C-alpha atoms as one frame of an Amber mdcrd trajectory, in Angstrom:
protein
   5.896 -15.870 -12.367   3.223 -14.326 -14.575   1.728 -11.396 -12.673  -1.406
  -9.415 -13.570  -1.633  -5.996 -11.904  -4.818  -3.953 -11.774  -4.309  -0.242
 -11.248  -0.902  -0.449 -12.906  -0.912   3.291 -13.646  -1.003   4.159  -9.949
   1.773   4.522  -7.384   1.579   1.066  -5.838   0.679  -0.878  -8.981   3.269
   0.869 -11.142   6.027   0.534  -8.536   5.209  -3.133  -7.966   5.150  -3.887
 -11.707   8.506  -2.237 -12.387  10.084  -4.000  -9.404   8.650  -7.385 -10.422
   9.873  -6.984 -14.017  13.390  -6.175 -12.806  13.241  -9.369 -10.750  12.534
 -11.362 -13.932   8.767 -11.789 -13.753   6.361 -11.294 -16.675   3.820  -8.558
 -15.967   0.505  -7.461 -17.484  -0.919  -4.132 -16.378  -4.613  -3.244 -16.444
  -5.884   0.306 -15.923  -8.289   2.930 -17.314  -5.622   4.985 -19.110  -5.394
   4.548 -22.876  -1.627   4.006 -22.617   0.550   2.468 -19.893   2.473   4.762
 -17.603   5.964   5.963 -18.474   8.469   3.155 -18.057   5.890   0.373 -17.798
   7.921  -2.802 -18.411   5.382  -5.301 -19.726   2.136  -5.909 -21.566  -0.827
  -3.632 -20.990  -4.615  -3.819 -21.358  -6.992  -0.878 -21.057 -10.080  -1.551
 -18.933 -12.152   0.065 -16.209 -11.366  -2.283 -13.347 -14.414  -1.093 -11.413
 -16.931  -2.389 -13.954 -15.340  -4.225 -16.906 -15.589  -7.982 -17.250 -11.963
  -8.997 -16.735 -12.562 -12.744 -16.908 -11.281 -13.127 -20.499  -8.166 -11.080
 -19.728  -7.450 -13.236 -16.685  -8.140 -16.461 -18.608  -5.938 -15.579 -21.588
  -2.987 -14.308 -19.541  -3.318 -17.140 -16.985  -1.440 -15.348 -14.208   0.197
 -17.119 -11.316  -0.409 -14.004  -9.213  -2.866 -11.109  -9.457  -2.137  -7.928
  -7.510  -5.213  -5.726  -7.121  -3.767  -2.210  -6.842  -6.765  -0.336  -8.248
  -9.012   1.580  -5.889  -8.872   4.425  -3.381  -5.939   5.594  -1.277  -7.058
   8.644   0.676  -8.460   8.873   4.188  -9.325  12.541   3.646 -11.220  11.899
   0.422 -13.157   9.082   2.073 -14.388  11.506   4.747 -15.508  14.000   2.096
 -17.033  11.477  -0.331 -17.651   8.233   1.592 -20.024   6.735  -0.968 -17.527
   7.261  -3.798 -14.854   5.592  -1.651 -17.168   2.650  -0.963 -17.846   2.125
  -4.666 -14.211   2.510  -5.724 -12.898   0.233  -2.990 -15.417  -2.517  -2.276
 -17.267  -2.843  -5.590 -14.076  -2.631  -7.658 -12.472  -5.398  -5.597 -15.641
  -7.513  -5.808 -15.604  -7.123  -9.604 -12.023  -8.404  -9.759 -12.806 -11.349
  -7.497 -15.837 -12.327  -9.549 -13.900 -11.949 -12.813 -11.325 -14.380 -11.440
 -14.095 -16.757 -10.329 -15.592 -16.798 -13.818 -12.236 -16.999 -15.631 -11.485
 -20.572 -14.627  -7.928 -19.512 -13.725  -6.481 -20.116 -10.267  -4.105 -17.254
  -9.517  -3.069 -16.252  -6.035  -4.649 -12.843  -5.390  -2.729 -10.217  -3.422
  -4.992  -7.578  -1.917  -3.237  -4.467  -0.525  -5.302  -3.649   2.528  -4.277
  -1.074   5.105  -3.364  -0.615   8.749  -6.394   1.702   8.721  -8.463  -1.366
   9.617  -6.771  -1.322  13.047  -7.650   2.338  13.699  -6.143   3.455  16.994
  -5.014  -0.008  17.964  -5.395  -0.816  21.665  -2.086  -2.689  21.631   1.125
  -2.147  19.686   2.658  -3.713  17.757  -0.618  -4.526  15.990  -1.126  -8.220
  15.324  -3.155  -9.661  12.474  -5.608 -11.243  14.920  -6.408  -7.910  16.613
  -9.994  -6.718  16.340 -10.714  -4.331  13.475 -11.401  -0.833  14.860 -11.382
   1.534  11.860 -11.922   5.247  12.479 -12.384   6.449   8.880 -14.582   5.436
   5.946 -11.367   4.397   4.185 -10.564   1.984   7.017 -14.120   0.629   7.165
 -14.066   0.014   3.419 -10.724  -1.807   3.571 -12.203  -3.991   6.314 -15.226
  -4.621   4.079 -12.886  -5.613   1.237 -11.215  -8.119   3.540 -14.628  -9.599
   4.358 -15.466  -9.907   0.637 -12.096 -11.632   0.133 -13.098 -14.184   2.773
 -16.457 -14.640   1.019 -14.811 -15.594  -2.271 -12.192 -17.721  -0.548 -14.715
 -19.723   1.440 -17.564 -19.873  -1.068 -15.676 -20.063  -4.376 -12.215 -21.421
  -3.446 -10.387 -18.268  -4.553  -6.949 -17.931  -2.964  -6.236 -14.532  -1.386
  -3.451 -12.998   0.670  -4.550  -9.774   2.369  -1.451  -7.601   2.759  -2.074
  -4.957   5.415   0.256  -2.156   4.364   1.224   0.501   6.884   2.901   3.779
   5.784   4.308   3.145   2.309   6.393   5.820   0.563   8.530   6.052  -2.567
   9.906   8.154  -5.373   6.777   7.997  -7.544   4.485   9.155  -4.756   3.151
  12.695  -4.894   0.971  12.767  -1.792   0.999  11.983   1.944   3.412  13.141
   4.612   6.861  12.294   3.208   6.132  14.125  -0.050   4.337  17.006   1.686
   7.302  17.570   4.001   9.729  17.514   1.087   7.629  20.038  -0.820   7.550
  22.403   2.159  11.295  22.097   2.782  12.187  22.537  -0.896  10.061  25.705
  -1.127  12.596  27.725   0.862  10.048  28.683   3.521  11.579  29.577   6.905
   9.471  26.925   8.666   7.643  23.687   7.906   4.385  22.855   9.622   3.193
  19.557  11.060  -0.555  19.313  11.560  -0.373  17.295  14.774   1.925  17.371
  17.785   4.823  15.634  16.045   4.690  12.818  18.587   2.434  10.708  16.362
   4.190   7.596  15.082   4.097   5.650  11.844   5.607   2.412  10.552   7.329
   3.452   7.303   8.254   1.065   4.496   9.604   1.930   1.057   7.383   0.756
  -1.780  10.130  -1.463  -3.240  10.515  -3.220   0.115   6.726  -3.675   0.201
   6.861  -5.090  -3.337   9.707  -7.390  -2.371   7.747  -8.678   0.620   4.614
  -9.319  -1.440   6.611 -11.097  -4.152   8.274 -13.246  -1.514   4.869 -14.128
  -0.075   3.538 -14.905  -3.555   6.497 -17.092  -4.453   6.005 -19.139  -1.316
   2.229 -19.466  -1.561   1.370 -19.373  -5.288   2.208 -23.017  -5.861   0.224
 -24.354  -2.920  -3.005 -24.885  -4.881  -5.604 -26.522  -2.704  -9.089 -25.393
  -1.812  -8.674 -21.659  -1.574  -8.240 -19.649   1.566  -7.638 -16.143   2.840
  -4.536 -15.200   4.825  -3.954 -11.810   6.450  -0.356 -10.599   6.752   1.048
  -7.289   7.987   3.492  -5.860   5.444   5.581  -3.281   7.267   8.997  -2.684
   8.807   7.936  -3.308  12.388   9.678  -0.074  13.446   7.991   3.016  14.870
   9.089   6.504  13.750   7.840   9.732  15.309   6.557  12.279  12.811   8.867
  14.958  14.213  11.813  12.581  13.768  10.835  12.102  10.129  10.694  15.893
   9.698  14.131  16.278  11.279  15.635  13.623   9.017  14.204  15.303   5.933
  15.281  18.751   7.112  18.870  17.514   7.343  18.645  16.223   3.754  16.855
  19.167   2.143  17.066  22.418   4.118  19.155  22.349   7.312  18.241  25.127
   9.689  14.574  25.263   8.713  12.327  25.537  11.741   9.837  22.743  12.448
   6.545  23.873  13.957   3.508  21.873  15.083  -0.090  23.050  14.903  -1.192
  20.450  17.427  -4.415  19.608  15.594  -5.615  16.031  15.332  -6.663  15.092
  11.796  -9.953  13.249  11.439  -9.507   9.589  10.612  -5.798   9.485  11.492
  -4.604   7.285  14.372  -2.071   8.508  16.899   0.311   5.566  16.669   1.079
   2.727  14.265   3.513  -0.143  14.515   3.102  -3.587  12.983   3.816  -6.977
  14.421   5.775  -8.576  11.563   6.313 -12.060  13.039   3.995 -13.720  10.516
   5.600 -11.911   7.575   9.044 -13.003   8.746   7.815 -16.588   9.047   6.207
 -16.704   5.590   8.992 -14.710   3.896  12.120 -15.615   5.880  14.543 -14.265
   3.253  12.932 -10.839   3.086  15.036  -8.012   4.446  14.031  -4.354   3.928
  16.699  -1.715   3.416  17.236   0.763   6.280  14.656   3.534   6.468  17.284
   6.307   6.491  18.890   4.939   3.330  15.574   4.661   1.511  14.536   8.154
   2.581  17.824   9.641   1.397  17.447   8.012  -2.027  13.868   9.192  -2.311
  14.831  12.799  -1.540  17.775  12.651  -3.934  15.457  11.532  -6.740  13.054
  14.410  -6.108  15.921  16.893  -5.993  17.267  15.520  -9.267  13.875  15.994
 -10.919  13.878  19.658  -9.935
C-alpha cells in the first residue's frame, strides 16, 4: 500500500512509518521539521499539518491509507493549556480531513484516538459502544475529533477508521510511565516513586503491535470503497496490568533490590483503570497477534540500556 503519515517525526508516526516500510509498504511522511527524522525510510514533505493546504500533496501521492499522527499527546499539557490542545488536536485533524476532501483522492484515513474518551469507564473491558465520559481536556478533544471524523464521513463520504489506542509504549518514546520508571531505576536512586497507589491499571501495547493492528485493519478495509463511513475500533492488548506490577517487572530488568514507594496521589485527568474490549479488533484483523508484554518490555529496556 501507499501510506501517507502526518506527524511522521513524532513517536507514533515515526514508529508506524518504519514498521510499515519494513513490511514492504511505500511511505510518505509529512511534518513541520525541515528534514525527516533519523532512519525515516521513505519520501518526506515539509508542511505545517495544522494549517497548510495538503490537498496537492495528497492528490499527487494518491495514498491508499493516510495515518494522521500529528497533534497532541499529553493529558497534563491539556490541563495547563486547554486551548492550545484544542487547536492542535481538533483543528489540525479538521485541516487534514478537508485537505483530503478537496484532493479528489479516496484514501482510508486512520485516526489514532485514545481510551481517554472513555474516562473512568463504568464497565470494563471498555467497549466501543460505551458512552464517552472524558475527564481531561485531552479526552474531550479526542472525542471532538471523533465527531468531526463522523461529520466528514457522513457529509463528504470520507472513509475513516478511529483507532482508540490505550497505553502505547516503545523504544522511541521519551515520556509517560514506562520511560519515567526506567529513568528513575537507571539513576541508581535507592527508591522509585509512583504517584498513585500502584493499584491503578493500564492496558499496555507496544507501538509495533499497534502499528501491526492498524496496518491489518487498513489492509482489510482500504479496498472496500463505497460511500464513506466511520468505524471505531479499540486497538489494545485486552489485558490489564497494575502499575505496581509494571514497576516490579522493570525493577527486575534494571535495578533489582530498588524499593518501590507510592505517594498515593491521584493525578488530574487520569482514570483509575483501563482495559479494552478487543472483540471487534479480533474480528476485523483475525490474523493479528501481539507479542507478549513481558517480551516487548524487556526489549524496550535493553534498547535504552544499550543507548546509555
